[in-house]
PDB file of C-alpha atoms in Angstrom:
ATOM      1  CA  MET A 272     -94.099  79.894 -20.717  1.00 80.00           C
ATOM      2  CA  THR A 273     -96.895  77.532 -21.767  1.00 87.00           C
ATOM      3  CA  GLU A 274     -99.706  78.410 -24.158  1.00 86.00           C
ATOM      4  CA  ARG A 275    -102.227  78.162 -21.301  1.00 86.00           C
ATOM      5  CA  ILE A 276    -100.342  80.842 -19.373  1.00 85.00           C
ATOM      6  CA  ARG A 277    -100.064  83.067 -22.450  1.00 86.00           C
ATOM      7  CA  GLU A 278    -103.808  82.776 -23.014  1.00 85.00           C
ATOM      8  CA  PHE A 279    -104.507  83.662 -19.384  1.00 84.00           C
ATOM      9  CA  LEU A 280    -102.266  86.728 -19.581  1.00 83.00           C
ATOM     10  CA  ARG A 281    -103.894  87.832 -22.835  1.00 84.00           C
ATOM     11  CA  THR A 282    -107.419  87.688 -21.417  1.00 85.00           C
ATOM     12  CA  ARG A 283    -107.049  88.514 -17.704  1.00 81.00           C
ATOM     13  CA  ARG A 284    -108.478  91.686 -16.252  1.00 79.00           C
ATOM     14  CA  GLU A 285    -105.757  93.914 -14.832  1.00 78.00           C
ATOM     15  CA  ASP A 286    -106.057  93.941 -11.033  1.00 80.00           C
ATOM     16  CA  GLY A 287    -102.447  94.093  -9.893  1.00 82.00           C
ATOM     17  CA  PRO A 288     -99.500  91.690  -9.845  1.00 84.00           C
ATOM     18  CA  CYS A 289    -100.196  87.961  -9.842  1.00 82.00           C
ATOM     19  CA  VAL A 290     -98.422  84.619  -9.947  1.00 84.00           C
ATOM     20  CA  VAL A 291     -99.523  82.336 -12.783  1.00 88.00           C
ATOM     21  CA  ILE A 292     -98.886  78.600 -12.591  1.00 90.00           C
ATOM     22  CA  ASP A 293     -99.866  76.012 -15.166  1.00 92.00           C
ATOM     23  CA  THR A 294    -100.912  72.987 -13.127  1.00 94.00           C
ATOM     24  CA  GLU A 295    -100.201  70.740 -16.116  1.00 94.00           C
ATOM     25  CA  VAL A 296     -96.538  71.689 -15.700  1.00 95.00           C
ATOM     26  CA  VAL A 297     -96.796  70.748 -12.021  1.00 97.00           C
ATOM     27  CA  ARG A 298     -98.288  67.402 -13.048  1.00 97.00           C
ATOM     28  CA  ALA A 299     -95.542  66.754 -15.612  1.00 97.00           C
ATOM     29  CA  ASN A 300     -92.771  67.704 -13.182  1.00 96.00           C
ATOM     30  CA  TYR A 301     -94.173  65.448 -10.469  1.00 97.00           C
ATOM     31  CA  HIS A 302     -94.362  62.470 -12.828  1.00 97.00           C
ATOM     32  CA  ALA A 303     -90.835  63.132 -14.125  1.00 97.00           C
ATOM     33  CA  PHE A 304     -89.422  63.305 -10.603  1.00 95.00           C
ATOM     34  CA  ALA A 305     -91.287  60.191  -9.461  1.00 96.00           C
ATOM     35  CA  ARG A 306     -90.109  58.233 -12.518  1.00 97.00           C
ATOM     36  CA  ALA A 307     -86.502  59.287 -11.888  1.00 96.00           C
ATOM     37  CA  LEU A 308     -86.690  57.907  -8.330  1.00 93.00           C
ATOM     38  CA  PRO A 309     -88.953  54.863  -8.725  1.00 92.00           C
ATOM     39  CA  ASP A 310     -88.379  53.261  -5.314  1.00 92.00           C
ATOM     40  CA  THR A 311     -89.104  56.366  -3.267  1.00 94.00           C
ATOM     41  CA  ARG A 312     -91.956  58.462  -1.944  1.00 96.00           C
ATOM     42  CA  VAL A 313     -91.925  62.074  -3.126  1.00 96.00           C
ATOM     43  CA  PHE A 314     -92.518  64.663  -0.368  1.00 97.00           C
ATOM     44  CA  TYR A 315     -93.593  68.084  -1.627  1.00 97.00           C
ATOM     45  CA  ALA A 316     -92.563  70.993   0.627  1.00 96.00           C
ATOM     46  CA  VAL A 317     -95.835  72.823   1.237  1.00 98.00           C
ATOM     47  CA  LYS A 318     -94.007  76.066   2.034  1.00 94.00           C
ATOM     48  CA  ALA A 319     -92.774  76.165  -1.586  1.00 93.00           C
ATOM     49  CA  ASN A 320     -96.303  76.950  -2.780  1.00 95.00           C
ATOM     50  CA  PRO A 321     -99.344  76.229  -0.586  1.00 97.00           C
ATOM     51  CA  ALA A 322    -101.901  77.127  -3.268  1.00 96.00           C
ATOM     52  CA  THR A 323    -104.988  74.936  -2.883  1.00 96.00           C
ATOM     53  CA  GLU A 324    -104.942  73.957  -6.573  1.00 96.00           C
ATOM     54  CA  VAL A 325    -101.321  72.790  -6.404  1.00 97.00           C
ATOM     55  CA  LEU A 326    -101.798  70.814  -3.196  1.00 98.00           C
ATOM     56  CA  ALA A 327    -105.018  69.175  -4.425  1.00 98.00           C
ATOM     57  CA  LEU A 328    -103.385  68.106  -7.688  1.00 98.00           C
ATOM     58  CA  LEU A 329    -100.344  66.651  -5.940  1.00 98.00           C
ATOM     59  CA  ALA A 330    -102.521  64.850  -3.399  1.00 98.00           C
ATOM     60  CA  LYS A 331    -104.506  63.290  -6.247  1.00 98.00           C
ATOM     61  CA  LEU A 332    -101.275  62.197  -7.929  1.00 98.00           C
ATOM     62  CA  GLY A 333    -100.189  60.400  -4.755  1.00 97.00           C
ATOM     63  CA  SER A 334     -97.577  62.826  -3.479  1.00 98.00           C
ATOM     64  CA  CYS A 335     -96.557  62.985   0.149  1.00 98.00           C
ATOM     65  CA  PHE A 336     -96.130  66.342   1.883  1.00 98.00           C
ATOM     66  CA  ASP A 337     -93.443  67.887   4.064  1.00 98.00           C
ATOM     67  CA  CYS A 338     -94.983  70.463   6.387  1.00 98.00           C
ATOM     68  CA  ALA A 339     -93.312  73.098   8.549  1.00 96.00           C
ATOM     69  CA  SER A 340     -96.337  74.007  10.698  1.00 97.00           C
ATOM     70  CA  VAL A 341     -99.732  72.811  11.870  1.00 98.00           C
ATOM     71  CA  VAL A 342    -101.345  75.187   9.365  1.00 98.00           C
ATOM     72  CA  GLU A 343     -99.487  73.467   6.530  1.00 98.00           C
ATOM     73  CA  ILE A 344    -100.522  70.056   7.860  1.00 98.00           C
ATOM     74  CA  GLU A 345    -104.147  71.175   7.853  1.00 98.00           C
ATOM     75  CA  LEU A 346    -103.774  72.498   4.302  1.00 98.00           C
ATOM     76  CA  ALA A 347    -102.374  69.171   3.099  1.00 98.00           C
ATOM     77  CA  LEU A 348    -105.167  67.238   4.788  1.00 98.00           C
ATOM     78  CA  ALA A 349    -107.811  69.584   3.362  1.00 98.00           C
ATOM     79  CA  ALA A 350    -106.305  69.046  -0.100  1.00 98.00           C
ATOM     80  CA  GLY A 351    -106.889  65.312   0.165  1.00 98.00           C
ATOM     81  CA  ALA A 352    -103.672  63.917   1.610  1.00 98.00           C
ATOM     82  CA  THR A 353    -103.916  61.293   4.319  1.00 98.00           C
ATOM     83  CA  ALA A 354    -101.957  61.750   7.541  1.00 98.00           C
ATOM     84  CA  ASP A 355     -99.644  58.850   6.719  1.00 98.00           C
ATOM     85  CA  ARG A 356     -98.397  60.875   3.734  1.00 98.00           C
ATOM     86  CA  ILE A 357     -97.367  63.873   5.864  1.00 98.00           C
ATOM     87  CA  SER A 358     -94.142  64.623   7.719  1.00 98.00           C
ATOM     88  CA  PHE A 359     -93.658  67.440  10.215  1.00 98.00           C
ATOM     89  CA  GLY A 360     -90.311  68.448   8.789  1.00 94.00           C
ATOM     90  CA  ASN A 361     -89.546  71.521  10.903  1.00 92.00           C
ATOM     91  CA  THR A 362     -86.875  70.687  13.474  1.00 92.00           C
ATOM     92  CA  ILE A 363     -87.867  73.554  15.794  1.00 91.00           C
ATOM     93  CA  LYS A 364     -91.424  72.893  16.937  1.00 94.00           C
ATOM     94  CA  LYS A 365     -93.606  73.981  19.822  1.00 97.00           C
ATOM     95  CA  GLU A 366     -94.601  70.970  21.870  1.00 97.00           C
ATOM     96  CA  ARG A 367     -98.274  71.871  21.561  1.00 98.00           C
ATOM     97  CA  ASP A 368     -97.879  71.779  17.780  1.00 98.00           C
ATOM     98  CA  VAL A 369     -96.389  68.281  17.952  1.00 98.00           C
ATOM     99  CA  VAL A 370     -99.370  67.232  20.064  1.00 98.00           C
ATOM    100  CA  ARG A 371    -101.785  68.746  17.559  1.00 98.00           C
ATOM    101  CA  ALA A 372    -100.021  67.047  14.658  1.00 98.00           C
ATOM    102  CA  MET A 373    -100.340  63.698  16.409  1.00 98.00           C
ATOM    103  CA  GLU A 374    -104.022  64.366  17.070  1.00 98.00           C
ATOM    104  CA  LEU A 375    -104.395  64.919  13.310  1.00 98.00           C
ATOM    105  CA  GLY A 376    -102.765  61.547  12.670  1.00 98.00           C
ATOM    106  CA  VAL A 377     -99.233  62.618  11.711  1.00 98.00           C
ATOM    107  CA  ARG A 378     -96.577  60.160  12.868  1.00 98.00           C
ATOM    108  CA  LEU A 379     -93.363  61.291  11.150  1.00 98.00           C
ATOM    109  CA  PHE A 380     -91.283  64.063  12.743  1.00 98.00           C
ATOM    110  CA  ALA A 381     -87.919  65.714  12.041  1.00 97.00           C
ATOM    111  CA  VAL A 382     -85.475  66.220  14.897  1.00 97.00           C
ATOM    112  CA  ASP A 383     -81.915  67.468  15.152  1.00 96.00           C
ATOM    113  CA  CYS A 384     -81.150  67.245  18.880  1.00 96.00           C
ATOM    114  CA  THR A 385     -82.184  65.353  21.999  1.00 97.00           C
ATOM    115  CA  ALA A 386     -84.427  68.211  23.160  1.00 96.00           C
ATOM    116  CA  GLU A 387     -86.572  67.822  20.024  1.00 97.00           C
ATOM    117  CA  VAL A 388     -86.633  64.052  20.511  1.00 98.00           C
ATOM    118  CA  GLU A 389     -87.953  64.577  24.017  1.00 98.00           C
ATOM    119  CA  LYS A 390     -90.714  66.906  22.765  1.00 98.00           C
ATOM    120  CA  VAL A 391     -91.894  64.196  20.388  1.00 98.00           C
ATOM    121  CA  ALA A 392     -91.699  61.543  23.115  1.00 98.00           C
ATOM    122  CA  ARG A 393     -93.680  63.625  25.614  1.00 98.00           C
ATOM    123  CA  SER A 394     -96.262  64.437  22.952  1.00 98.00           C
ATOM    124  CA  ALA A 395     -96.595  60.750  22.105  1.00 98.00           C
ATOM    125  CA  GLU A 396     -97.238  60.011  25.775  1.00 98.00           C
ATOM    126  CA  LYS A 397     -99.829  62.783  26.041  1.00 98.00           C
ATOM    127  CA  THR A 398    -101.708  61.540  22.985  1.00 98.00           C
ATOM    128  CA  ALA A 399    -101.209  57.814  23.615  1.00 98.00           C
ATOM    129  CA  THR A 400     -99.387  57.566  20.283  1.00 98.00           C
ATOM    130  CA  ARG A 401     -97.503  54.300  19.976  1.00 95.00           C
ATOM    131  CA  ASP A 402     -96.064  54.555  16.465  1.00 96.00           C
ATOM    132  CA  ALA A 403     -94.325  57.948  16.324  1.00 98.00           C
ATOM    133  CA  ARG A 404     -91.304  57.997  14.022  1.00 98.00           C
ATOM    134  CA  ILE A 405     -88.365  60.384  13.955  1.00 98.00           C
ATOM    135  CA  PHE A 406     -85.767  61.218  11.333  1.00 97.00           C
ATOM    136  CA  CYS A 407     -82.656  63.216  12.122  1.00 97.00           C
ATOM    137  CA  ARG A 408     -81.682  66.212  10.018  1.00 96.00           C
ATOM    138  CA  ILE A 409     -77.947  66.620   9.510  1.00 95.00           C
ATOM    139  CA  LEU A 410     -75.921  69.643   8.476  1.00 90.00           C
ATOM    140  CA  CYS A 411     -74.477  70.121   4.985  1.00 85.00           C
ATOM    141  CA  ASP A 412     -71.992  72.797   4.044  1.00 78.00           C
ATOM    142  CA  GLY A 413     -74.294  74.129   1.308  1.00 72.00           C
ATOM    143  CA  ALA A 414     -71.400  75.063  -0.962  1.00 74.00           C
ATOM    144  CA  GLY A 415     -72.721  76.141  -4.361  1.00 71.00           C
ATOM    145  CA  ALA A 416     -76.196  77.152  -3.144  1.00 74.00           C
ATOM    146  CA  ASP A 417     -77.614  80.659  -3.393  1.00 75.00           C
ATOM    147  CA  TRP A 418     -79.158  80.109   0.052  1.00 71.00           C
ATOM    148  CA  PRO A 419     -77.028  77.546   1.921  1.00 66.00           C
ATOM    149  CA  LEU A 420     -79.146  77.002   5.112  1.00 65.00           C
ATOM    150  CA  SER A 421     -76.095  75.287   6.614  1.00 63.00           C
ATOM    151  CA  ARG A 422     -76.412  77.075   9.949  1.00 65.00           C
ATOM    152  CA  LYS A 423     -80.183  77.108  10.258  1.00 69.00           C
ATOM    153  CA  PHE A 424     -81.191  73.512  10.982  1.00 82.00           C
ATOM    154  CA  GLY A 425     -79.523  70.186  11.578  1.00 90.00           C
ATOM    155  CA  CYS A 426     -76.868  68.588  13.742  1.00 93.00           C
ATOM    156  CA  VAL A 427     -73.355  67.588  12.765  1.00 94.00           C
ATOM    157  CA  PRO A 428     -73.446  64.085  11.248  1.00 94.00           C
ATOM    158  CA  GLU A 429     -71.391  62.694  14.130  1.00 95.00           C
ATOM    159  CA  MET A 430     -74.291  63.450  16.514  1.00 96.00           C
ATOM    160  CA  ALA A 431     -77.057  61.850  14.469  1.00 97.00           C
ATOM    161  CA  ALA A 432     -76.688  58.249  15.665  1.00 97.00           C
ATOM    162  CA  ASP A 433     -76.845  59.380  19.297  1.00 97.00           C
ATOM    163  CA  VAL A 434     -79.946  61.504  18.585  1.00 97.00           C
ATOM    164  CA  LEU A 435     -81.705  58.553  16.955  1.00 97.00           C
ATOM    165  CA  GLU A 436     -80.583  56.178  19.708  1.00 97.00           C
ATOM    166  CA  HIS A 437     -82.012  58.588  22.291  1.00 98.00           C
ATOM    167  CA  GLY A 438     -85.318  58.452  20.466  1.00 97.00           C
ATOM    168  CA  HIS A 439     -85.224  54.660  20.401  1.00 96.00           C
ATOM    169  CA  ARG A 440     -84.665  54.565  24.155  1.00 97.00           C
ATOM    170  CA  MET A 441     -87.687  56.861  24.605  1.00 97.00           C
ATOM    171  CA  GLY A 442     -89.998  54.555  22.662  1.00 97.00           C
ATOM    172  CA  LEU A 443     -89.849  56.256  19.268  1.00 98.00           C
ATOM    173  CA  LEU A 444     -89.029  54.577  15.980  1.00 97.00           C
ATOM    174  CA  ALA A 445     -85.724  55.802  14.528  1.00 96.00           C
ATOM    175  CA  TYR A 446     -86.807  56.155  10.915  1.00 96.00           C
ATOM    176  CA  GLY A 447     -84.012  57.802   8.948  1.00 95.00           C
ATOM    177  CA  ILE A 448     -81.859  60.776   8.020  1.00 96.00           C
ATOM    178  CA  SER A 449     -82.640  64.003   6.171  1.00 95.00           C
ATOM    179  CA  PHE A 450     -80.519  66.847   4.830  1.00 92.00           C
ATOM    180  CA  HIS A 451     -80.870  70.026   2.777  1.00 88.00           C
ATOM    181  CA  VAL A 452     -78.035  70.866   0.385  1.00 83.00           C
ATOM    182  CA  GLY A 453     -79.294  74.446   0.082  1.00 79.00           C
ATOM    183  CA  SER A 454     -81.836  76.299  -1.995  1.00 82.00           C
ATOM    184  CA  GLN A 455     -80.970  77.009  -5.645  1.00 82.00           C
ATOM    185  CA  GLN A 456     -78.099  74.548  -5.445  1.00 83.00           C
ATOM    186  CA  ALA A 457     -75.998  74.651  -8.625  1.00 82.00           C
ATOM    187  CA  ASN A 458     -73.369  72.128  -7.529  1.00 84.00           C
ATOM    188  CA  VAL A 459     -74.602  68.645  -8.480  1.00 83.00           C
ATOM    189  CA  ASN A 460     -71.833  67.118  -6.369  1.00 84.00           C
ATOM    190  CA  ALA A 461     -73.345  68.609  -3.203  1.00 85.00           C
ATOM    191  CA  TRP A 462     -75.571  65.563  -2.831  1.00 87.00           C
ATOM    192  CA  ASP A 463     -72.592  63.171  -2.864  1.00 89.00           C
ATOM    193  CA  SER A 464     -71.111  64.250   0.461  1.00 88.00           C
ATOM    194  CA  ALA A 465     -74.542  64.460   2.113  1.00 90.00           C
ATOM    195  CA  LEU A 466     -75.441  60.949   0.964  1.00 93.00           C
ATOM    196  CA  ALA A 467     -72.042  59.695   2.124  1.00 94.00           C
ATOM    197  CA  SER A 468     -72.731  61.144   5.584  1.00 94.00           C
ATOM    198  CA  ALA A 469     -76.169  59.521   5.655  1.00 95.00           C
ATOM    199  CA  SER A 470     -74.660  56.178   4.610  1.00 96.00           C
ATOM    200  CA  ALA A 471     -72.088  56.362   7.410  1.00 96.00           C
ATOM    201  CA  ILE A 472     -74.840  57.069   9.959  1.00 96.00           C
ATOM    202  CA  PHE A 473     -76.897  54.105   8.765  1.00 95.00           C
ATOM    203  CA  LYS A 474     -73.847  51.875   9.108  1.00 94.00           C
ATOM    204  CA  GLU A 475     -73.160  53.169  12.623  1.00 94.00           C
ATOM    205  CA  CYS A 476     -76.766  52.572  13.659  1.00 92.00           C
ATOM    206  CA  ALA A 477     -76.617  49.034  12.281  1.00 88.00           C
ATOM    207  CA  THR A 478     -73.717  48.048  14.512  1.00 82.00           C
TER     208      THR A 478
END
């Protein structure tokens, strides 16, 4: 607990439970993460904490944002992020929401099957979007995580190249691979197998 939080708790007026976040800790954590991965863009998951103060700080620091809904996209934009720093990372989307995201300038979309690819392609046609990009989410076993998520989203890695190829044939840019090793993941080796799967998919797509 930081001194700023202690001071807040000492002086606040009791009005029920609250969540207290020191934005200087958010700032420090963002910088530490960005320094650890210098050749990357950091995408903050808005669903983790959509507080205006947190989003505005991260936008100012240059963070990108992963959004699971149109509402989250609008929150990120209102906080100061530009549309090119936003991904629509939910793999199960209403087509009208994809259209709205494109109207707001978002061009990066998660998919995990050909049906989702086709939603993005139809939405691009409706909005005359010529630069829509897709990334395919693959399954991980989630071993070691408190909340594995292994059966919620994603396709088996063997399907990913075909999903991306389908997008390419429909005029979309096949942009990459994503995965989620599970929330509260305590097994540091969980990333190894996921990265190995992603590497194999990249190699298959290159041939």
